[in-house]
Every structure is written in structure tokens, then in C-alpha cells.
Coordinates of N, CA, C and O in Angstrom, one line a residue:
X210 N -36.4 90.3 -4.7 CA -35.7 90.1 -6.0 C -34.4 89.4 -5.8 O -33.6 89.8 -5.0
X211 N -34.2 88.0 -6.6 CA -33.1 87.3 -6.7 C -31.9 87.5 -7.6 O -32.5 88.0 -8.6
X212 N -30.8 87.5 -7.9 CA -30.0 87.1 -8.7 C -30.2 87.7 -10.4 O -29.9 88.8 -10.8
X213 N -30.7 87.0 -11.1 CA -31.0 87.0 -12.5 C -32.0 87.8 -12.7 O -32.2 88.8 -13.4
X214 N -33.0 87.1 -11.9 CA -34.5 87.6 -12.1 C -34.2 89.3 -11.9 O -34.8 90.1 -12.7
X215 N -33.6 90.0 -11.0 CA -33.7 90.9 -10.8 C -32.9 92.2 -11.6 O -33.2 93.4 -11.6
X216 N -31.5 91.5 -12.3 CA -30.5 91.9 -12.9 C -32.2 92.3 -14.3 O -32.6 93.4 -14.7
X217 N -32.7 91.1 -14.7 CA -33.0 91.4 -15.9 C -34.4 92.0 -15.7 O -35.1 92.4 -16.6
X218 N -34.7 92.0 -14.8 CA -36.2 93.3 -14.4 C -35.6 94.5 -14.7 O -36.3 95.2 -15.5
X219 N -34.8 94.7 -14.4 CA -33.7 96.1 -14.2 C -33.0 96.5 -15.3 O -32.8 97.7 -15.7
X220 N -32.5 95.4 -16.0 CA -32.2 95.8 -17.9 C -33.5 96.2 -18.4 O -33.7 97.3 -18.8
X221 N -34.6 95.2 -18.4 CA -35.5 95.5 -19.1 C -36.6 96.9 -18.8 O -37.4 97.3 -19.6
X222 N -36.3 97.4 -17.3 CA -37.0 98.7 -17.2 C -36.3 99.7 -18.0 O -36.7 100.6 -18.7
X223 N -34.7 99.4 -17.5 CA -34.2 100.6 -18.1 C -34.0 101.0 -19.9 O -33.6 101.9 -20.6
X224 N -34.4 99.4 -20.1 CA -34.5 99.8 -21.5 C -35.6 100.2 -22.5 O -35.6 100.8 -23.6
X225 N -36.8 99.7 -21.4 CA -37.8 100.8 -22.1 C -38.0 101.6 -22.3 O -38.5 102.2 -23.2
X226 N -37.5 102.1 -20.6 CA -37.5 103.6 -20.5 C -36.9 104.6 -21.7 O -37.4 105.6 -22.2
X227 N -35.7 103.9 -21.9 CA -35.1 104.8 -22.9 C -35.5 104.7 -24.1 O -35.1 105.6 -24.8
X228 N -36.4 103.6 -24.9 CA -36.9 103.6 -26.3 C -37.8 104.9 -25.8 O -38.0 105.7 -26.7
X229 N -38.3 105.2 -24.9 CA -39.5 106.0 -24.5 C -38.6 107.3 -24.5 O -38.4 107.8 -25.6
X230 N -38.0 107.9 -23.6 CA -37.5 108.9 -24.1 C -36.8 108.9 -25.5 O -37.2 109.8 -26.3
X231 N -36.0 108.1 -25.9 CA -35.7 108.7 -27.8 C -36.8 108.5 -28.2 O -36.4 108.3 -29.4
X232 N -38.3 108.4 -28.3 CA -39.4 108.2 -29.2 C -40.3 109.8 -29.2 O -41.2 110.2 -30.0
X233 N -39.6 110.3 -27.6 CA -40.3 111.1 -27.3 C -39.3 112.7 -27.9 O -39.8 113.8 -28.4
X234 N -38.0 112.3 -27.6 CA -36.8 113.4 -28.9 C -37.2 113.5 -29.9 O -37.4 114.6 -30.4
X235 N -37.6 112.2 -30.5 CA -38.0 112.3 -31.8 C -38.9 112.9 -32.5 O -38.9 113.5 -33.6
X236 N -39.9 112.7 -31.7 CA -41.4 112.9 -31.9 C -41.7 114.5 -32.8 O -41.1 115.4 -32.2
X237 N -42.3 115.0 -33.7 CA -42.7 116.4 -33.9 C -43.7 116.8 -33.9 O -44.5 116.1 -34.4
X238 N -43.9 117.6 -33.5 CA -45.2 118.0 -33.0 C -45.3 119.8 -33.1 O -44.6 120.6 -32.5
X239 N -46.5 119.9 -34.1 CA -46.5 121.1 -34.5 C -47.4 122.1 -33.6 O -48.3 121.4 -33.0
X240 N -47.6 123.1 -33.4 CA -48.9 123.6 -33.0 C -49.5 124.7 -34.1 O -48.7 125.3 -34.9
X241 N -50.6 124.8 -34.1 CA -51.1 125.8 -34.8 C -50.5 127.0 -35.2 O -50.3 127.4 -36.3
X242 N -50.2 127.7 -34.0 CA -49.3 129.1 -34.0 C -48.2 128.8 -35.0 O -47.6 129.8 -35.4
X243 N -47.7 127.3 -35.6 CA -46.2 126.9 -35.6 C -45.3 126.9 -35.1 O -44.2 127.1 -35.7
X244 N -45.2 126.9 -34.0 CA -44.1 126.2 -33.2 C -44.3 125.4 -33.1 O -45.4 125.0 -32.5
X245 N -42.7 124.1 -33.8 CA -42.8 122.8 -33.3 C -41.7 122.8 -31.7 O -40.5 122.8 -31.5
X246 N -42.5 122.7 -31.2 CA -41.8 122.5 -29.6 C -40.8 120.7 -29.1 O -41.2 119.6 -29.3
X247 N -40.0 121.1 -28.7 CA -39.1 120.1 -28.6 C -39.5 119.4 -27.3 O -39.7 119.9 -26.2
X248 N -39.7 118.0 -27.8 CA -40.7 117.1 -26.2 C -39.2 116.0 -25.6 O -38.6 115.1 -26.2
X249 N -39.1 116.4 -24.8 CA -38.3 114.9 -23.6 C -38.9 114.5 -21.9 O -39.9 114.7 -21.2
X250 N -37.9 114.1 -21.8 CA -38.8 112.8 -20.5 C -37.5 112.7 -19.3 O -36.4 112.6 -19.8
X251 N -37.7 112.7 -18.3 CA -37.1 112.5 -17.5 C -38.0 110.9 -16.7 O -39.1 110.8 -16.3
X252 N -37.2 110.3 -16.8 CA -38.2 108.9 -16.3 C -37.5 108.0 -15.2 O -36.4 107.6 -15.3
X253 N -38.4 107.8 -14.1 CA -38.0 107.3 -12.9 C -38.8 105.9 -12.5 O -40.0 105.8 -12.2
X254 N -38.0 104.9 -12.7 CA -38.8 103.7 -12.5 C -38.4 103.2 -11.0 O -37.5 103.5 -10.2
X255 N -39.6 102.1 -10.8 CA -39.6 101.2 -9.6 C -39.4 100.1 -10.1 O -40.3 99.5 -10.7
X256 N -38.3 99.6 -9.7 CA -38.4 97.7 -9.5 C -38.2 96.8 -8.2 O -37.4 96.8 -7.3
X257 N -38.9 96.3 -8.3 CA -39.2 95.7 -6.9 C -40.6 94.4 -7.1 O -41.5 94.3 -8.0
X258 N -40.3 93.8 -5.8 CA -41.5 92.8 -5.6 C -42.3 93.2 -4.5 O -42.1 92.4 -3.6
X259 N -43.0 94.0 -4.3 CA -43.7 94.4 -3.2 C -44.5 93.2 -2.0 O -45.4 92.4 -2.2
X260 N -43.7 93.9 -0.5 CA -44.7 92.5 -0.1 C -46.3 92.6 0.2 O -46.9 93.7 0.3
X261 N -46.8 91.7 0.2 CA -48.6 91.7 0.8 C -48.7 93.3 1.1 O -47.8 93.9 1.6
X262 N -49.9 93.8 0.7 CA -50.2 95.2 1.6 C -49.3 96.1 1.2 O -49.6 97.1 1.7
X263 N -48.3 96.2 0.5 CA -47.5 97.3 0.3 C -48.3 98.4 -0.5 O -48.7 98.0 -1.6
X264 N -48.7 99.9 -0.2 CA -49.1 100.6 -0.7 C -48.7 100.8 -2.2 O -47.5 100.7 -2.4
X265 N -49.4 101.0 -3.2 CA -48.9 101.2 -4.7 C -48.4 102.5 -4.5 O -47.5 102.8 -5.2
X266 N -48.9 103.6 -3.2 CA -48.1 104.9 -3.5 C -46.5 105.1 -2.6 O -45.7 106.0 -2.6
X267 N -46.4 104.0 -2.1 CA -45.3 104.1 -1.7 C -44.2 104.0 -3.2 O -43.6 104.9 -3.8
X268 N -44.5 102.3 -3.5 CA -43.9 102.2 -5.2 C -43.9 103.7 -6.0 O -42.8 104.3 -6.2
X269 N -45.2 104.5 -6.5 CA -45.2 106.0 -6.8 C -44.0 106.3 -6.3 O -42.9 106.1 -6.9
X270 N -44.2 106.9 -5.1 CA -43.1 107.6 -4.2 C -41.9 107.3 -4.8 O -41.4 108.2 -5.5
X271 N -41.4 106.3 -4.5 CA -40.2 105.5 -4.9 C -39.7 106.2 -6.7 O -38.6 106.8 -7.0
X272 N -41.0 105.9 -7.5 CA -40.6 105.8 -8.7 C -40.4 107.6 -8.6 O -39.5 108.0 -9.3
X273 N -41.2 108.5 -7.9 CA -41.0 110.0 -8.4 C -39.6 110.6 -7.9 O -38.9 111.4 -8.5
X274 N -39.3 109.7 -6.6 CA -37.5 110.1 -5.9 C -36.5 109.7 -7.5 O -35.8 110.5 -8.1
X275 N -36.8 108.5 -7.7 CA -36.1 108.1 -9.0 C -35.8 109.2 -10.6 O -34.9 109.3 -11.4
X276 N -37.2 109.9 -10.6 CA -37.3 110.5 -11.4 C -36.7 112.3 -11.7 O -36.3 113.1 -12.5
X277 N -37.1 112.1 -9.9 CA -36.3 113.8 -10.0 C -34.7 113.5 -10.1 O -34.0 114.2 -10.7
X278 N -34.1 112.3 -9.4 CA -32.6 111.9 -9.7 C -31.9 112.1 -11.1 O -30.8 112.5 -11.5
X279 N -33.1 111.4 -11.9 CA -32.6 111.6 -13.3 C -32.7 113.1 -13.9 O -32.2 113.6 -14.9
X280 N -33.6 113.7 -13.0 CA -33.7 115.2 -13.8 C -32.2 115.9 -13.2 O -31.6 116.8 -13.7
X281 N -31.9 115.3 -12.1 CA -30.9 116.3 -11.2 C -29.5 115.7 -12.1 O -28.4 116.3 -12.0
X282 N -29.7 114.3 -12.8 CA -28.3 113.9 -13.6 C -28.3 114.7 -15.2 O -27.4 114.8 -16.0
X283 N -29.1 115.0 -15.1 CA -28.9 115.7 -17.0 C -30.1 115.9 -17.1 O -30.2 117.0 -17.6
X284 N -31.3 115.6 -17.0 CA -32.6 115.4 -17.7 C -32.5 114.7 -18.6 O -31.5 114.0 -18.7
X285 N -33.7 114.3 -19.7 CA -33.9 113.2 -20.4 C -32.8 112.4 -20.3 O -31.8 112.3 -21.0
X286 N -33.2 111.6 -19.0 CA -32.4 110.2 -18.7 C -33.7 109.1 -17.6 O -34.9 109.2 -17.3
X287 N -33.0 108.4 -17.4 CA -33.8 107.1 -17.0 C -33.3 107.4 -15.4 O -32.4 108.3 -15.3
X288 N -33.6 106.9 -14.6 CA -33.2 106.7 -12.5 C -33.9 105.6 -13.0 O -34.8 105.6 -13.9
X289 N -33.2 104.3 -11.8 CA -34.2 103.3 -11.5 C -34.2 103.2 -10.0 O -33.2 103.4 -9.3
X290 N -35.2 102.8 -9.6 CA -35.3 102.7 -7.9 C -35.3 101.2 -7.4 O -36.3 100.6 -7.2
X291 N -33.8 100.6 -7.1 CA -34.7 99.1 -6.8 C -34.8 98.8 -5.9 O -34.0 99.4 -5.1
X292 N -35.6 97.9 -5.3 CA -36.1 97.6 -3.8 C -35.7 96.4 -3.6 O -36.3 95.4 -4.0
X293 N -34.1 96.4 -2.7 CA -33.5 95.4 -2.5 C -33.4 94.9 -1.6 O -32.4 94.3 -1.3
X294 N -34.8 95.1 -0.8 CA -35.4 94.8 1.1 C -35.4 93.3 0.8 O -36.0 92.8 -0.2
X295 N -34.8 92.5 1.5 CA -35.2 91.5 1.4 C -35.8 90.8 2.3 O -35.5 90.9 3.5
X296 N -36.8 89.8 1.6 CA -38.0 89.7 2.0 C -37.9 88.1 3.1 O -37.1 87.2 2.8
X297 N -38.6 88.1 3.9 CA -38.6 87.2 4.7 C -39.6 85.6 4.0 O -39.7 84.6 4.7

């Protein structure tokens, strides 16, 4: 990842992420018994360009280290993971 391209991979994960968690604050959801239970997200993204052969569970990996970070900063928050290996 270069310059721009990668600044705005990285806006744009983290900004989905977060329409996703406020969608998920928002959200109500009743159950039968009535309890409406309160839903949030703790969300851990990967950005990166993976080379040839790179396992998709490594990326996983990556994105779940990201995810427990954000639970260990507050919960419902975004981590991003980016992969700033640069590539040959």
C-alpha cells in the first residue's frame, strides 16, 4: 500500500465500520419474553494488499488481534490492522 491509496483504504474501512456499529446501537430488537436487549460491535479490520499466496487466515488473524484491541480500548469501537510490509 502506497501514499493515498492507502491513507483512503483506511478512512474508508474505518468509516464503515463505524456506520456499522451506530446501526447496530441503534438497532431494537425485542424478544418475546420482552426484553429489548442492547446490541454493539467491537470491530477489527484488515487493510492491506496481500502478496501471491498469502493465507486469507492470516488476514483473519490480523483482523481478530485488531478486534480484541478495540474491545481492550472501550468496546464498541473500530481497531484497524494495516499491513505496511512492503512489498518487493
Amino acid at each position: 500500500m502506497q501514499g493515498r491509496t492507502a491513507r483512503w483504504l483506511c478512512q474508508r474501512a474505518f468509516f464503515f465500520s463505524n456506520r456499522l456499529c451506530d446501526a447496530l446501537r441503534q438497532a431494537t430488537l425485542e424478544l418475546s419474553c420482552g426484553k429489548a436487549p442492547r446490541i454493539t460491535a467491537s470491530i477489527g479490520v484488515y487493510v492491506g494488499v496481500p502478496e501471491a499466496g498469502t493465507a486469507w487466515q492470516a488476514m483473519l488473524g490480523a483482523a481478530d488481534v485488531a478486534m480484541y484491541q478495540a474491545k481492550r480500548d472501550g468496546r464498541v469501537r473500530v481497531a484497524l490492522h494495516v499491513d505496511r510490509q512492503p512489498k518487493a
